[in-house]
Coordinates of C-alpha atoms in Angstrom, one line a residue:
M1 CA 116.3 -84.9 -173.2
D2 CA 115.7 -82.5 -176.0
W3 CA 114.1 -83.3 -178.8
E4 CA 113.3 -80.0 -180.2
P5 CA 116.4 -78.9 -182.1
T6 CA 116.7 -82.3 -183.8
R7 CA 112.8 -82.2 -184.5
R8 CA 112.7 -79.3 -185.9
S9 CA 115.7 -79.6 -188.4
L10 CA 114.4 -82.8 -189.3
H11 CA 111.2 -81.8 -189.9
G12 CA 113.2 -79.2 -192.1
V13 CA 114.6 -81.0 -194.4
A14 CA 111.6 -83.6 -195.0
E15 CA 109.2 -79.9 -195.6
L16 CA 112.2 -78.5 -197.9
L17 CA 114.8 -81.0 -199.4
L18 CA 111.9 -83.5 -200.2
A19 CA 108.9 -82.7 -199.8
G20 CA 108.8 -79.0 -201.9
P21 CA 111.1 -80.3 -204.6
Q22 CA 108.4 -82.9 -204.9
H23 CA 105.6 -81.2 -205.1
R24 CA 106.7 -78.5 -207.9
A25 CA 108.2 -81.6 -210.0
T26 CA 104.6 -83.7 -209.8
G27 CA 102.6 -81.9 -207.4
R28 CA 102.7 -84.9 -204.7
I29 CA 103.4 -84.0 -201.0
D30 CA 104.0 -87.4 -199.7
L31 CA 106.5 -88.8 -198.5
S32 CA 108.0 -92.3 -197.4
V33 CA 110.1 -94.0 -194.1
V34 CA 113.0 -96.8 -195.9
D35 CA 115.2 -98.1 -193.9
G36 CA 118.0 -95.7 -192.4
G37 CA 115.6 -92.5 -193.0
F38 CA 113.1 -91.7 -195.4
A39 CA 112.3 -91.0 -199.1
T40 CA 109.8 -89.1 -201.7
A41 CA 107.2 -91.0 -202.8
A42 CA 107.8 -89.5 -206.5
E43 CA 110.3 -87.5 -208.2
P44 CA 113.1 -86.9 -208.1
A45 CA 114.0 -90.1 -205.6
L46 CA 116.0 -88.3 -202.6
R47 CA 116.0 -90.0 -198.9
V48 CA 117.4 -89.4 -195.9
E49 CA 119.6 -91.5 -194.4
G50 CA 120.5 -90.9 -191.1
D51 CA 122.8 -87.7 -191.2
E52 CA 123.4 -87.8 -195.2
L53 CA 120.7 -86.4 -198.2
V54 CA 121.5 -88.7 -200.6
A55 CA 120.5 -88.2 -204.4
G56 CA 121.5 -90.8 -207.0
S57 CA 125.4 -91.3 -206.1
A58 CA 125.6 -87.9 -204.6
R59 CA 125.4 -88.0 -200.5
V60 CA 125.6 -84.9 -198.8
R61 CA 125.8 -84.0 -194.9
L62 CA 123.3 -81.7 -193.6
T63 CA 124.4 -81.2 -190.3
G64 CA 125.5 -78.4 -189.6
R65 CA 125.3 -76.9 -193.3
T66 CA 122.3 -74.6 -194.5
Y67 CA 119.1 -76.0 -196.0
T68 CA 119.8 -73.4 -198.6
D69 CA 123.2 -75.4 -199.7
V70 CA 122.4 -78.9 -199.3
A71 CA 119.8 -78.4 -202.0
A72 CA 122.2 -76.0 -204.1
E73 CA 124.3 -79.4 -203.6
V74 CA 122.7 -81.6 -205.7
G75 CA 120.8 -79.2 -208.0
L76 CA 118.0 -78.7 -207.0
E77 CA 116.1 -75.5 -204.5
A78 CA 114.9 -75.4 -201.0
G79 CA 111.3 -75.2 -200.0
E80 CA 108.3 -76.0 -199.0
P81 CA 105.5 -77.1 -200.9
A82 CA 104.0 -74.0 -201.8
G83 CA 100.3 -73.5 -201.0
V84 CA 99.1 -76.3 -199.7
Y85 CA 98.5 -76.5 -195.9
S86 CA 99.5 -73.3 -193.8
G87 CA 100.4 -75.8 -190.9
G88 CA 104.2 -76.9 -191.4
P89 CA 107.4 -76.0 -189.3
G90 CA 108.2 -72.3 -190.5
I91 CA 111.6 -73.3 -191.0
R92 CA 113.5 -71.4 -194.0
P93 CA 116.1 -72.9 -196.3
G94 CA 118.9 -70.1 -194.5
E95 CA 117.8 -71.7 -191.5
P96 CA 121.2 -74.0 -190.0
I97 CA 120.0 -77.9 -190.1
V98 CA 120.8 -78.6 -186.2
F99 CA 121.0 -82.6 -185.4
A100 CA 122.5 -84.4 -182.0
A101 CA 123.2 -87.9 -182.8
D102 CA 121.5 -90.0 -180.6
T103 CA 118.2 -87.6 -180.7
L104 CA 118.4 -88.4 -184.8
N105 CA 118.9 -91.8 -184.6
L106 CA 116.2 -92.2 -181.8
L107 CA 113.8 -90.2 -183.8
L108 CA 114.3 -91.8 -187.6
Q109 CA 113.9 -95.4 -185.4
A110 CA 110.7 -93.9 -184.1
F111 CA 109.5 -93.6 -187.6
A112 CA 110.6 -97.4 -188.9
D113 CA 109.1 -98.9 -185.8
G114 CA 106.1 -96.9 -186.7
D115 CA 105.9 -97.8 -189.9
R116 CA 106.4 -101.5 -189.0
A117 CA 103.7 -101.6 -186.6
L118 CA 100.9 -99.3 -189.6
R119 CA 102.1 -101.9 -192.0
E120 CA 101.4 -105.0 -189.7
F121 CA 97.9 -103.6 -188.4
A122 CA 96.8 -102.9 -191.5
P123 CA 98.6 -104.9 -194.1
D124 CA 96.3 -103.0 -197.2
A125 CA 97.2 -100.0 -196.4
T126 CA 100.8 -97.9 -197.3
P127 CA 101.6 -95.4 -194.5
V128 CA 102.6 -92.3 -195.0
L129 CA 105.3 -89.6 -193.8
W130 CA 103.3 -86.2 -194.2
P131 CA 105.6 -82.8 -194.4
E132 CA 102.9 -81.4 -192.3
H133 CA 102.4 -82.8 -189.3
F134 CA 105.8 -84.8 -190.1
D135 CA 103.7 -88.3 -189.3
V136 CA 103.5 -91.3 -190.4
A137 CA 100.6 -93.0 -191.0
I138 CA 96.5 -94.2 -192.3
A139 CA 93.1 -93.6 -192.2
L140 CA 91.1 -96.6 -191.9
D141 CA 87.9 -96.8 -191.4
E142 CA 87.6 -93.0 -189.5
V143 CA 90.1 -93.1 -187.3
N144 CA 93.6 -91.5 -187.6
Y145 CA 96.7 -94.4 -187.1
G146 CA 100.4 -92.8 -186.5
V147 CA 103.4 -92.5 -185.2
S148 CA 104.2 -88.9 -184.7
P149 CA 108.2 -87.4 -183.5
G150 CA 106.5 -85.5 -180.8
D151 CA 105.1 -81.8 -181.0
G152 CA 103.5 -79.6 -179.3
Y153 CA 101.3 -81.2 -177.7
L154 CA 103.8 -84.8 -176.8
G155 CA 106.8 -83.2 -177.1
E156 CA 108.8 -86.8 -177.3
P157 CA 108.0 -90.2 -180.1
Y158 CA 104.2 -91.2 -179.4
A159 CA 101.4 -93.7 -181.4
Y160 CA 98.7 -92.6 -181.9
A161 CA 94.9 -93.3 -182.2
G162 CA 92.5 -90.2 -183.8
P163 CA 88.9 -90.9 -184.7
F164 CA 87.2 -88.4 -186.1
E165 CA 84.6 -88.6 -183.9
P166 CA 85.6 -87.5 -180.1
K167 CA 85.4 -91.0 -177.8
S168 CA 84.8 -90.5 -174.6
G169 CA 86.6 -93.1 -172.0
D170 CA 89.8 -93.9 -170.1
F171 CA 91.6 -95.7 -173.2
W172 CA 91.7 -91.9 -174.8
N173 CA 93.6 -89.0 -172.9
A174 CA 94.4 -87.0 -175.6
P175 CA 92.0 -84.0 -177.6
F176 CA 92.6 -85.6 -180.9
G177 CA 92.1 -89.5 -178.6
A178 CA 94.9 -91.4 -177.8
A179 CA 98.1 -91.4 -177.7
R180 CA 101.0 -93.2 -175.4
P181 CA 104.9 -92.7 -175.7
M182 CA 107.0 -95.0 -178.0
R183 CA 108.9 -95.2 -174.6
E184 CA 105.9 -97.0 -173.4
L185 CA 105.6 -99.4 -175.7
T186 CA 108.3 -101.3 -175.9
G187 CA 108.4 -102.5 -179.8
V188 CA 106.6 -102.8 -183.2
A189 CA 104.1 -105.5 -181.5
A190 CA 103.0 -103.2 -178.3
V191 CA 102.8 -100.5 -181.2
V192 CA 100.5 -102.7 -182.8
Q193 CA 98.8 -103.6 -180.1
F194 CA 97.8 -100.0 -179.1
F195 CA 96.6 -99.6 -182.3
A196 CA 94.0 -102.7 -182.3
T197 CA 93.2 -101.5 -179.2
G198 CA 91.9 -98.6 -180.1
R199 CA 90.4 -99.9 -183.2
R200 CA 88.4 -102.1 -180.9
L201 CA 86.7 -99.2 -178.9
V202 CA 86.7 -97.2 -182.1
H203 CA 84.0 -100.2 -182.6
E204 CA 82.9 -101.4 -179.5
R205 CA 78.7 -101.1 -179.3

Protein backbone atom coordinates (compact mmCIF):
# COMPACT_ATOMS: atom_id res chain seq x y z
CA MET A 1 0.00 0.00 0.00
CA ASP A 2 1.29 3.47 -0.92
CA TRP A 3 0.64 5.41 2.28
CA GLU A 4 2.56 8.57 1.44
CA PRO A 5 0.24 10.60 -0.85
CA THR A 6 -2.83 10.24 1.40
CA ARG A 7 -0.80 10.69 4.59
CA ARG A 8 0.84 13.83 3.22
CA SER A 9 -2.50 15.35 2.19
CA LEU A 10 -4.10 14.48 5.53
CA HIS A 11 -1.15 16.05 7.32
CA GLY A 12 -1.70 19.14 5.21
CA VAL A 13 -5.35 19.27 6.23
CA ALA A 14 -4.37 19.08 9.90
CA GLU A 15 -1.74 21.79 9.56
CA LEU A 16 -3.18 24.22 7.00
CA LEU A 17 -6.93 23.93 7.58
CA LEU A 18 -7.17 23.22 11.34
CA ALA A 19 -4.02 24.08 13.28
CA GLY A 20 -3.20 27.21 11.28
CA PRO A 21 -6.61 28.91 11.62
CA GLN A 22 -6.78 27.84 15.28
CA HIS A 23 -3.34 29.29 15.99
CA ARG A 24 -4.19 32.58 14.33
CA ALA A 25 -7.37 32.80 16.43
CA THR A 26 -6.13 31.51 19.79
CA GLY A 27 -2.37 30.90 19.73
CA ARG A 28 -2.90 27.14 20.10
CA ILE A 29 -1.85 24.38 17.69
CA ASP A 30 -3.08 21.26 19.53
CA LEU A 31 -5.72 19.13 17.84
CA SER A 32 -7.80 16.22 19.15
CA VAL A 33 -8.93 12.88 17.77
CA VAL A 34 -12.73 12.64 17.43
CA ASP A 35 -15.18 10.14 15.96
CA GLY A 36 -14.45 9.79 12.28
CA GLY A 37 -11.34 11.95 12.27
CA PHE A 38 -9.88 14.86 14.23
CA ALA A 39 -10.78 18.41 15.27
CA THR A 40 -9.52 21.71 16.58
CA ALA A 41 -9.23 21.98 20.35
CA ALA A 42 -10.29 25.66 20.37
CA GLU A 43 -11.88 28.19 18.04
CA PRO A 44 -12.71 28.06 15.22
CA ALA A 45 -14.63 24.81 15.66
CA LEU A 46 -13.47 22.67 12.75
CA ARG A 47 -13.26 18.93 12.28
CA VAL A 48 -12.37 16.36 9.70
CA GLU A 49 -14.83 13.53 9.18
CA GLY A 50 -13.49 11.12 6.61
CA ASP A 51 -13.20 13.03 3.35
CA GLU A 52 -14.97 16.18 4.60
CA LEU A 53 -14.12 19.32 6.50
CA VAL A 54 -16.97 20.27 8.82
CA ALA A 55 -17.37 23.88 9.92
CA GLY A 56 -20.69 24.58 11.61
CA SER A 57 -23.41 23.46 9.21
CA ALA A 58 -21.02 23.43 6.24
CA ARG A 59 -19.52 20.18 5.00
CA VAL A 60 -16.88 20.52 2.29
CA ARG A 61 -15.40 17.59 0.39
CA LEU A 62 -11.62 17.56 0.52
CA THR A 63 -10.47 15.20 -2.24
CA GLY A 64 -9.39 16.93 -5.42
CA ARG A 65 -9.61 20.44 -3.94
CA THR A 66 -6.76 22.72 -2.94
CA TYR A 67 -6.35 23.74 0.68
CA THR A 68 -6.93 27.34 -0.38
CA ASP A 69 -10.25 26.53 -2.05
CA VAL A 70 -11.54 24.45 0.87
CA ALA A 71 -10.63 27.15 3.37
CA ALA A 72 -12.26 29.88 1.31
CA GLU A 73 -15.49 27.91 1.13
CA VAL A 74 -15.84 28.05 4.93
CA GLY A 75 -14.55 31.61 5.32
CA LEU A 76 -11.00 30.78 6.44
CA GLU A 77 -7.46 31.28 5.19
CA ALA A 78 -5.34 28.19 4.65
CA GLY A 79 -1.89 28.36 6.19
CA GLU A 80 0.42 26.76 8.72
CA PRO A 81 0.83 28.02 12.30
CA ALA A 82 3.49 30.58 11.38
CA GLY A 83 6.65 30.72 13.45
CA VAL A 84 5.75 27.85 15.80
CA TYR A 85 7.88 25.00 14.43
CA SER A 86 10.11 24.18 11.48
CA GLY A 87 9.52 20.44 11.08
CA GLY A 88 6.18 20.37 9.27
CA PRO A 89 5.44 18.68 5.94
CA GLY A 90 6.13 21.75 3.81
CA ILE A 91 2.80 21.61 2.01
CA ARG A 92 1.65 24.69 0.11
CA PRO A 93 -1.96 25.93 0.30
CA GLY A 94 -2.30 25.69 -3.47
CA GLU A 95 -1.51 21.98 -3.61
CA PRO A 96 -4.35 19.56 -4.34
CA ILE A 97 -5.61 17.21 -1.64
CA VAL A 98 -5.17 13.59 -2.72
CA PHE A 99 -6.89 10.83 -0.76
CA ALA A 100 -7.16 7.12 -1.51
CA ALA A 101 -10.29 6.08 0.34
CA ASP A 102 -8.99 2.81 1.81
CA THR A 103 -5.75 4.42 2.95
CA LEU A 104 -7.58 7.37 4.46
CA ASN A 105 -9.82 5.05 6.47
CA LEU A 106 -6.84 3.08 7.79
CA LEU A 107 -4.98 6.24 8.80
CA LEU A 108 -7.98 7.63 10.65
CA GLN A 109 -8.54 4.25 12.31
CA ALA A 110 -4.92 4.25 13.49
CA PHE A 111 -5.48 7.63 15.14
CA ALA A 112 -8.73 6.42 16.71
CA ASP A 113 -7.10 3.27 18.06
CA GLY A 114 -4.11 5.23 19.29
CA ASP A 115 -6.24 7.79 21.09
CA ARG A 116 -8.31 5.09 22.77
CA ALA A 117 -5.22 3.11 23.77
CA LEU A 118 -3.56 6.18 25.26
CA ARG A 119 -6.69 6.99 27.28
CA GLU A 120 -6.86 3.43 28.61
CA PHE A 121 -3.13 3.35 29.33
CA ALA A 122 -3.03 6.73 31.11
CA PRO A 123 -6.56 7.84 32.07
CA ASP A 124 -5.36 11.09 33.65
CA ALA A 125 -3.54 12.24 30.50
CA THR A 126 -5.13 13.95 27.50
CA PRO A 127 -3.85 12.76 24.12
CA VAL A 128 -2.98 15.51 21.67
CA LEU A 129 -2.76 15.28 17.89
CA TRP A 130 0.21 17.49 17.03
CA PRO A 131 0.30 19.09 13.56
CA GLU A 132 4.09 19.20 13.29
CA HIS A 133 4.94 15.48 13.34
CA PHE A 134 1.26 14.46 12.96
CA ASP A 135 1.08 11.96 15.80
CA VAL A 136 -1.38 11.48 18.65
CA ALA A 137 0.64 11.40 21.84
CA ILE A 138 1.12 11.97 25.53
CA ALA A 139 4.20 12.47 27.71
CA LEU A 140 4.26 10.52 30.96
CA ASP A 141 7.15 10.28 33.43
CA GLU A 142 9.70 11.43 30.85
CA VAL A 143 8.50 9.08 28.12
CA ASN A 144 6.56 10.00 24.98
CA TYR A 145 3.89 7.48 24.00
CA GLY A 146 1.88 7.72 20.83
CA VAL A 147 0.75 6.54 17.43
CA SER A 148 2.13 7.96 14.19
CA PRO A 149 0.49 7.52 10.77
CA GLY A 150 3.97 6.86 9.38
CA ASP A 151 6.96 9.01 8.52
CA GLY A 152 10.52 8.86 7.24
CA TYR A 153 11.43 6.24 9.83
CA LEU A 154 8.57 3.83 9.09
CA GLY A 155 6.18 4.45 6.22
CA GLU A 156 3.05 2.96 7.81
CA PRO A 157 1.09 3.61 11.02
CA TYR A 158 2.99 2.58 14.14
CA ALA A 159 2.87 2.86 17.91
CA TYR A 160 5.92 4.13 19.74
CA ALA A 161 7.46 4.70 23.15
CA GLY A 162 10.19 7.32 23.27
CA PRO A 163 12.08 7.77 26.55
CA PHE A 164 13.69 11.16 27.09
CA GLU A 165 16.89 9.24 28.01
CA PRO A 166 17.96 6.53 25.51
CA LYS A 167 17.49 2.92 26.56
CA SER A 168 19.12 -0.32 25.39
CA GLY A 169 17.71 -3.81 24.94
CA ASP A 170 15.69 -5.83 22.45
CA PHE A 171 12.48 -3.88 23.05
CA TRP A 172 14.13 -0.60 22.06
CA ASN A 173 14.34 -1.12 18.30
CA ALA A 174 14.11 2.47 17.01
CA PRO A 175 16.48 5.46 17.15
CA PHE A 176 13.97 7.26 19.39
CA GLY A 177 13.03 4.27 21.55
CA ALA A 178 10.62 1.52 20.48
CA ALA A 179 8.21 1.22 17.55
CA ARG A 180 5.74 -1.41 16.40
CA PRO A 181 3.62 -1.31 13.22
CA MET A 182 -0.06 -1.06 14.04
CA ARG A 183 -0.72 -4.05 11.76
CA GLU A 184 1.28 -6.16 14.24
CA LEU A 185 -0.68 -4.86 17.23
CA THR A 186 -4.05 -6.49 16.76
CA GLY A 187 -6.51 -4.21 18.49
CA VAL A 188 -6.46 -1.49 21.10
CA ALA A 189 -5.58 -3.90 23.91
CA ALA A 190 -2.34 -4.84 22.15
CA VAL A 191 -1.39 -1.17 21.79
CA VAL A 192 -2.07 -0.61 25.49
CA GLN A 193 0.11 -3.62 26.31
CA PHE A 194 2.92 -2.24 24.15
CA PHE A 195 2.80 1.07 26.02
CA ALA A 196 2.69 -0.74 29.37
CA THR A 197 5.72 -2.84 28.46
CA GLY A 198 7.62 0.29 27.53
CA ARG A 199 6.74 1.94 30.84
CA ARG A 200 7.80 -1.14 32.80
CA LEU A 201 11.14 -1.44 31.01
CA VAL A 202 11.90 2.27 31.33
CA HIS A 203 11.54 2.11 35.08
CA GLU A 204 13.22 -1.24 35.70
CA ARG A 205 16.36 -1.01 37.77
